[in-house]
Coordinates of C-alpha atoms in Angstrom, one line a residue:
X1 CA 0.0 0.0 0.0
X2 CA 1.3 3.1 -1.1
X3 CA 1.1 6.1 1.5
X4 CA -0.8 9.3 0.9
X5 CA 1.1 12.9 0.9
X6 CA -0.9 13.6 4.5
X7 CA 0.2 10.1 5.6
X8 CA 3.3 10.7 4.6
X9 CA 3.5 13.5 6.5
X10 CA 2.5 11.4 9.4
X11 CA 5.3 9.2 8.9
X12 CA 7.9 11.5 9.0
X13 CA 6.8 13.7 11.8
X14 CA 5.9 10.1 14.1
X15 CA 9.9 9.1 13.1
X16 CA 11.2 12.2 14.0
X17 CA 9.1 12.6 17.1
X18 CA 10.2 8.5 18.0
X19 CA 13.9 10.2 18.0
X20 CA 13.4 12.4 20.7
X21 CA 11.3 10.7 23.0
X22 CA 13.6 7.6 22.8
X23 CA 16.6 10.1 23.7
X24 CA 14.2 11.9 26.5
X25 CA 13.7 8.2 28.2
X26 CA 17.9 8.4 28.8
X27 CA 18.3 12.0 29.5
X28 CA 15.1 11.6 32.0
X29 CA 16.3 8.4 33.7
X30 CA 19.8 10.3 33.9
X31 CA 18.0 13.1 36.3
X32 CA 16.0 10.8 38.2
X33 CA 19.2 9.1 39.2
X34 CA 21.2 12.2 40.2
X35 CA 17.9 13.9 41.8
X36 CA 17.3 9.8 43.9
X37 CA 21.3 10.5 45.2
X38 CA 20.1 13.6 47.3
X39 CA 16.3 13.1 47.7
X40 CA 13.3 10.5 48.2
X41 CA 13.7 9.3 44.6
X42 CA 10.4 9.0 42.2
X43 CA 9.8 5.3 42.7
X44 CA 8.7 5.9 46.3
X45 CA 6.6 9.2 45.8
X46 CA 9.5 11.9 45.8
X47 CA 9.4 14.7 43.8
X48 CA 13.3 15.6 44.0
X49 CA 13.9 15.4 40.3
X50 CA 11.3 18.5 39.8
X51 CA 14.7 20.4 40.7
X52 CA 17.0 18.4 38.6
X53 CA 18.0 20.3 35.2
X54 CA 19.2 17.3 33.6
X55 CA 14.9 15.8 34.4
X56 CA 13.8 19.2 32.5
X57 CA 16.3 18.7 29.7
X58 CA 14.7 15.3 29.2
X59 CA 11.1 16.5 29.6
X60 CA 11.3 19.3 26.8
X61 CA 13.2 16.7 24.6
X62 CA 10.1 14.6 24.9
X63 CA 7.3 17.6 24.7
X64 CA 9.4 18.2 21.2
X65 CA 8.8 15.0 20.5
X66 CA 5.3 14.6 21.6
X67 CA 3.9 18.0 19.7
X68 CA 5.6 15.9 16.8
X69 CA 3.4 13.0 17.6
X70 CA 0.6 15.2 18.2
X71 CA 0.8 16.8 14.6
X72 CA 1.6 13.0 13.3
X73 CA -2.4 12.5 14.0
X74 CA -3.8 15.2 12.1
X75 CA -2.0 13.5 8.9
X76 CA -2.7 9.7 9.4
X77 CA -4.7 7.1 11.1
X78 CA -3.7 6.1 14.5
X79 CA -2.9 2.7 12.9
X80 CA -0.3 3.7 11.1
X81 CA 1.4 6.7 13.3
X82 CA 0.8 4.6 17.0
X83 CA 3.5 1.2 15.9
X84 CA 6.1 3.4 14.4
X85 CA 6.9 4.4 18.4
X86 CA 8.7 0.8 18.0
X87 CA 11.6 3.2 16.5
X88 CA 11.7 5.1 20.5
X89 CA 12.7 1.7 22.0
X90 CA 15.5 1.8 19.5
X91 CA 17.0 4.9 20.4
X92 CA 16.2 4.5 23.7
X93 CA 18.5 0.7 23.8
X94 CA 20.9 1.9 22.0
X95 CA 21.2 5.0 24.2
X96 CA 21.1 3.2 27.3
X97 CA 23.7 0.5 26.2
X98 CA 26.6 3.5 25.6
X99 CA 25.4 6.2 28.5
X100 CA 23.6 3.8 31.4
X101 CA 25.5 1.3 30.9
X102 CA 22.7 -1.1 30.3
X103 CA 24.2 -3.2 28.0
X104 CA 22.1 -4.4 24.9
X105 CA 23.5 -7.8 23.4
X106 CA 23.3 -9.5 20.1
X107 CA 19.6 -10.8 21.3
X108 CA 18.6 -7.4 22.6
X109 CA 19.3 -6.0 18.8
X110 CA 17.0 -8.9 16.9
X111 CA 14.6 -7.6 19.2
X112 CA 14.8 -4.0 18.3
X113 CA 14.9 -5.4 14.6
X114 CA 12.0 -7.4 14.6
X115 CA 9.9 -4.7 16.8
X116 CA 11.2 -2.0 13.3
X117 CA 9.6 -5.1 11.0
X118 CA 6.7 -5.9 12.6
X119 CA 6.1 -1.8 12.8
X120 CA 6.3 -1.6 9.0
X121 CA 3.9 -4.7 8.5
X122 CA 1.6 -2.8 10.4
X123 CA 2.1 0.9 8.6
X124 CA 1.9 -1.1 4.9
X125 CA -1.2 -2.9 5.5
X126 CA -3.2 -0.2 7.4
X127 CA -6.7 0.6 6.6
X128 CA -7.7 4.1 5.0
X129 CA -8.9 6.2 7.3
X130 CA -12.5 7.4 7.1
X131 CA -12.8 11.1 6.3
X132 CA -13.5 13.4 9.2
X133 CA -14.8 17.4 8.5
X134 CA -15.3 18.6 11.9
X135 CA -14.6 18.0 15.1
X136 CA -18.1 17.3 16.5
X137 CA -18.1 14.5 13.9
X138 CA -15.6 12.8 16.2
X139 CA -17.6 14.0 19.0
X140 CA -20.6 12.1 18.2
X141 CA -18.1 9.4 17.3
X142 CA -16.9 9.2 20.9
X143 CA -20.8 9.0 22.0
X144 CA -21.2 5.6 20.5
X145 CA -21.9 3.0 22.7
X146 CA -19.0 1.2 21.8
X147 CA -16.3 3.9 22.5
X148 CA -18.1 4.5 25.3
X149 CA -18.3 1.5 26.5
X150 CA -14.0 0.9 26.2
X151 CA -13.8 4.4 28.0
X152 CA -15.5 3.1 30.8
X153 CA -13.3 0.0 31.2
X154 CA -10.3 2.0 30.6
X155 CA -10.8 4.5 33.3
X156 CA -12.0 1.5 36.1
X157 CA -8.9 -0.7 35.3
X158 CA -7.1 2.2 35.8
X159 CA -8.3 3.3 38.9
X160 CA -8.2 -0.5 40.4
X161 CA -4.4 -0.4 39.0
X162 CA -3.7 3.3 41.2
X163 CA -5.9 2.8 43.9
X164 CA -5.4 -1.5 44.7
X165 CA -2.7 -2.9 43.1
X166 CA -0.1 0.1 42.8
X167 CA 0.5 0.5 46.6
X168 CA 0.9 -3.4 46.8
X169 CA 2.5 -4.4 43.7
X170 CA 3.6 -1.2 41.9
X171 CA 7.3 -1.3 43.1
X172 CA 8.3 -5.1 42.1
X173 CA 5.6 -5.5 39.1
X174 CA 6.6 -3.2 36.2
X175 CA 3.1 -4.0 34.2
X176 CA 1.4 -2.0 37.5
X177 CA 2.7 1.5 36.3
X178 CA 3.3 0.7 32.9
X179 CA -0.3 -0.7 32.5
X180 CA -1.6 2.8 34.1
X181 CA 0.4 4.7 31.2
X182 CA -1.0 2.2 28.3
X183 CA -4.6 2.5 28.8
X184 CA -4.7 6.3 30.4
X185 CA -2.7 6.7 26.9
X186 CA -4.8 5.2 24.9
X187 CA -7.5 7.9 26.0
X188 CA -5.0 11.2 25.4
X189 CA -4.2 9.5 21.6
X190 CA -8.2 9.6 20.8
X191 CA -8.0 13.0 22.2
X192 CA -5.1 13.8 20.4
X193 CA -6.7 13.3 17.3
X194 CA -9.3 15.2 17.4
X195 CA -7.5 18.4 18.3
X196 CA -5.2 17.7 15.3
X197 CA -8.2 17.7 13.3
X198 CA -9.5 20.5 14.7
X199 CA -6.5 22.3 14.1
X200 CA -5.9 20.9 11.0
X201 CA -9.2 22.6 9.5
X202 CA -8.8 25.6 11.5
X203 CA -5.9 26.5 9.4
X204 CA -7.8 25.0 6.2
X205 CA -10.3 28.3 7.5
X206 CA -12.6 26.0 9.4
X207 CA -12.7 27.8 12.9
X208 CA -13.5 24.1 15.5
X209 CA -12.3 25.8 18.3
X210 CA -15.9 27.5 18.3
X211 CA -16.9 24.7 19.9
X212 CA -16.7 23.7 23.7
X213 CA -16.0 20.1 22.5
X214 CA -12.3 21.3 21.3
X215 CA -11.7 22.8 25.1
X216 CA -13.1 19.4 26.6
X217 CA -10.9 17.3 24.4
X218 CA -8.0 19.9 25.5
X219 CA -8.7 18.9 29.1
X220 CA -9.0 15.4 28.4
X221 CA -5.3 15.7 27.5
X222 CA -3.6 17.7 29.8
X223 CA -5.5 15.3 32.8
X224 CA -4.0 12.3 30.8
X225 CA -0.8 13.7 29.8
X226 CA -0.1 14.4 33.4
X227 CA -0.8 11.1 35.0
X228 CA 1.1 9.1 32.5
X229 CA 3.6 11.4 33.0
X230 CA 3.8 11.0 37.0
X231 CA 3.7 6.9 36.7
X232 CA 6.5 6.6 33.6
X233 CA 8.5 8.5 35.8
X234 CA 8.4 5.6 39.1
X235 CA 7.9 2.7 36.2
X236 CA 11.6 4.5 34.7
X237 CA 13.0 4.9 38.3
X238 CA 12.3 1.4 39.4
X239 CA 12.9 -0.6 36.2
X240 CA 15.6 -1.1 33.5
X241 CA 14.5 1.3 30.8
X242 CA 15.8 -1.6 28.4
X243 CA 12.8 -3.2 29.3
X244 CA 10.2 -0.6 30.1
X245 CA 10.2 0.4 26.9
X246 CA 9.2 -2.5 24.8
X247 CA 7.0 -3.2 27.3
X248 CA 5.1 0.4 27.1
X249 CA 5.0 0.4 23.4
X250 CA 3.5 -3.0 22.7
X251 CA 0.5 -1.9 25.8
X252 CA 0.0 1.3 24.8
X253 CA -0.1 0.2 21.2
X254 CA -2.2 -2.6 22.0
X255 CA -4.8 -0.1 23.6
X256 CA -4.6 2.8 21.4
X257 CA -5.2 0.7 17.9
X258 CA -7.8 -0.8 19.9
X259 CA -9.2 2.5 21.2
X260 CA -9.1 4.2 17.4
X261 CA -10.8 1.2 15.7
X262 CA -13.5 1.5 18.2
X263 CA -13.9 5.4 17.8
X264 CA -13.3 5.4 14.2
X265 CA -15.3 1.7 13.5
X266 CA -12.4 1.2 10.8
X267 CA -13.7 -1.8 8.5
X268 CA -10.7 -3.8 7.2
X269 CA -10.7 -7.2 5.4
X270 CA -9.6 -10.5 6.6
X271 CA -6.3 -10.1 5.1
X272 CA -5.4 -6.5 6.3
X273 CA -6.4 -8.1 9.9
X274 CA -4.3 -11.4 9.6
X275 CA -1.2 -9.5 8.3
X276 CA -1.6 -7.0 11.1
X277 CA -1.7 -9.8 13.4
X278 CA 1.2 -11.2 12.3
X279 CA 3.3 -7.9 12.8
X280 CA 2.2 -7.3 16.0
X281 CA 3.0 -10.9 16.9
X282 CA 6.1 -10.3 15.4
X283 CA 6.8 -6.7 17.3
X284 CA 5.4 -9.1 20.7
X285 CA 8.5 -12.0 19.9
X286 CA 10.9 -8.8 19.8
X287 CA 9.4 -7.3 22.8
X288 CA 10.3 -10.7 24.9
X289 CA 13.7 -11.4 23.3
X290 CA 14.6 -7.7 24.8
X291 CA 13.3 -8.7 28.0
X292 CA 14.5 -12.5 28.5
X293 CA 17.7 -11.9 26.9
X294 CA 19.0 -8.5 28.6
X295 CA 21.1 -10.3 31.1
X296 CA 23.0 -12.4 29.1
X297 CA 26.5 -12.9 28.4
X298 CA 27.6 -13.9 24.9
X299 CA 31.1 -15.1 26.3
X300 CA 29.1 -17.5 29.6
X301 CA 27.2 -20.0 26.7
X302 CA 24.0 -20.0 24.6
X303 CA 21.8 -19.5 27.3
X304 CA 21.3 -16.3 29.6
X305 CA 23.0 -17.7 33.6
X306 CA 20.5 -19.5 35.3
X307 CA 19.0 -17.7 38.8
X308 CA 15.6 -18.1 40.3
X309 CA 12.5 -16.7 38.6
X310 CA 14.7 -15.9 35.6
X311 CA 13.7 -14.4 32.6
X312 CA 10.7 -12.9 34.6
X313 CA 13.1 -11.6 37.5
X314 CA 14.2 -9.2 34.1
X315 CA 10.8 -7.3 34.9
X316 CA 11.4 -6.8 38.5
X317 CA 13.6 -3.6 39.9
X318 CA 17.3 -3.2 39.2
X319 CA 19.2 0.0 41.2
X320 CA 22.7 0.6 41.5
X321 CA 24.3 1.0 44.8
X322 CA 23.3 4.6 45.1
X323 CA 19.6 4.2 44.9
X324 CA 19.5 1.2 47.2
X325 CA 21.2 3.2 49.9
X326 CA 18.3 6.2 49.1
X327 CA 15.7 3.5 49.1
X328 CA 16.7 2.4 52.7
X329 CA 16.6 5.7 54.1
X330 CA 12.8 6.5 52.5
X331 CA 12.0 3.3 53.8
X332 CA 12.4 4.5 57.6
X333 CA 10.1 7.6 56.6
X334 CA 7.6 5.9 54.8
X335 CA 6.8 4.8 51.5
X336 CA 5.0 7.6 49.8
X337 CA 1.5 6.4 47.7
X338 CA 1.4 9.4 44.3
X339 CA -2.0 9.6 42.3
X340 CA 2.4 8.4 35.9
X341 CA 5.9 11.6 33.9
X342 CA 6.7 11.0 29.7

């Protein structure tokens, strides 16, 4: 399938904007290790990194990159701009292997390849998107009993994720935070959408921001933006970013294809579905060699070195010396609960 000029557009501003939110995971996690050294780190409720520089180089490296994502929607489907963020765990591996020192082996980079192919399967077998000429078209959209209906589930699994499991299992389970992110995400990228639209014909001389429903979905955003922000931030603190990444791209891009085929009732054929299937299997076998693979050693054997629970113990927290001892000293004061930062 050959790519229109908007989706083309869409392309090239979700690559670019890919590039700096993989490099604004490393700078991020950089900060939130120098502001953990002097203060109750993020994974325990502290806020130190709020006055570490190196945090707010990170988090205007990824707004760049998400006001790139957010003009990628305006252009093309959901379907085809959500899997290229497959190229962010790239940059953010590759990053991480030279300035984190969390090294990426020969596994680790068939993984990063195969997430890039299955991407592409995706992005060439996409659906056309269904034409959209206002914003309270998407409105009524959203009304359906269908999208409502997901909206629903997403916000109670996400409140039974802050509110039951988080406190209990938030700081050894990474798929508690990063689950919080995924479907909270899912909502902001329907959201998204429809204010790229809205601007989109704005500047086409078709004023939507006329309409309260452009300030509601504006809200929508900002409420979302902000808690995935707050909970990628602990999920970042208290797990290898080598594997948070992966992880968050194949939920969140699980939810949000999910999310915009519901709101947009996109009609695809068997084919387009199988083939799609099989990318996203394909992105899912790259997300796992990543994750089972990260801790081995090319010259100890074939195999990764045995130890209990492994490769699963791969998803549960990994500090360095400096974070334990910070981690011990919260732990006397308390362990803060926080209402997700990107």
């Amino acid at each position: 399938m050959l790519l229109s000029s908007d989706q083309g557009k869409g392309v090239a501003l979700a690559i670019s904007s890919s590039i700096f939110i993989g490099s604004s995971f490393i700078v991020k996690k950089k900060g939130l290790r120098v502001a953990g050294s002097s203060g109750l780190r993020a994974g325990v409720g502290g806020y130190s990194y709020l006055a570490e520089p190196l945090w707010w180089t990170g988090m205007i490296t990824m707004i760049v990159g998400e006001m790139a994502n957010f003009a990628a929607y305006a252009f093309a489907p959901a379907i085809v701009v959500t899997p290229l963020g497959a190229l962010s765990i790239i940059v953010s591996a590759i990053l991480a292997h030279y300035w984190l020192n969390e090294k990426l082996n020969v596994f680790g980079i068939l993984g990063c390849v195969l997430c890039i192919v299955g991407s592409m399967t995706i992005v060439l077998h996409a659906p056309e998107e269904r034409e959209i000429t206002s914003l309270l078209e998407v409105w009524q959209l959203a009304l359906q009993p269908g999208f409502l209906l997901y909206t629903f589930a997403a916000l109670a699994a996400t409140l039974f994720l802050i509110f039951y499991l988080a406190p209990a299992y938030g700081m050894t389970t990474i798929f508690v935070y990063v689950g919080i992110c995924s479907l909270v995400g899912s909502l902001s990228v329907m959201s998204c959408k429809a204010l790229g639209i809205a601007l989109k014909l704005t500047f086409q001389g078709q004023n939507q921001f006329q309409y309260a429903e452009s300030y509601y979905c504006l809200l929508i955003v900002a409420v979302c933006v902000l808690t995935q922000m707050n909970y990628l931030n602990k999920a970042l603190d208290l797990f290898n970013t080598a594997i948070v990444s992966p992880i968050y791209y194949v939920m969140f891009t699980v939810f949000t294809i999910t999310a915009s085929v519901i709101l947009f009732q996109d009609v695809q054929s068997s084919r387009q579905l199988l083939t799609e299937l099989c990318g996203f299997s394909t992105i899912v076998i790259g997300t796992f060699l990543l994750n089972a693979t990260k801790d081995w050693d090319g010259n100890m054997g074939l195999m990764p070195p045995a130890r209990s629970g492994a490769p699963f113990n791969a998803l549960r927290p990994v500090h360095d010396d400096s974070e334990t001892q910070v981690t011990s000293k919260s732990a006397g004061l308390g362990r803060i609960s926080s209402a997700f930062s990107r």
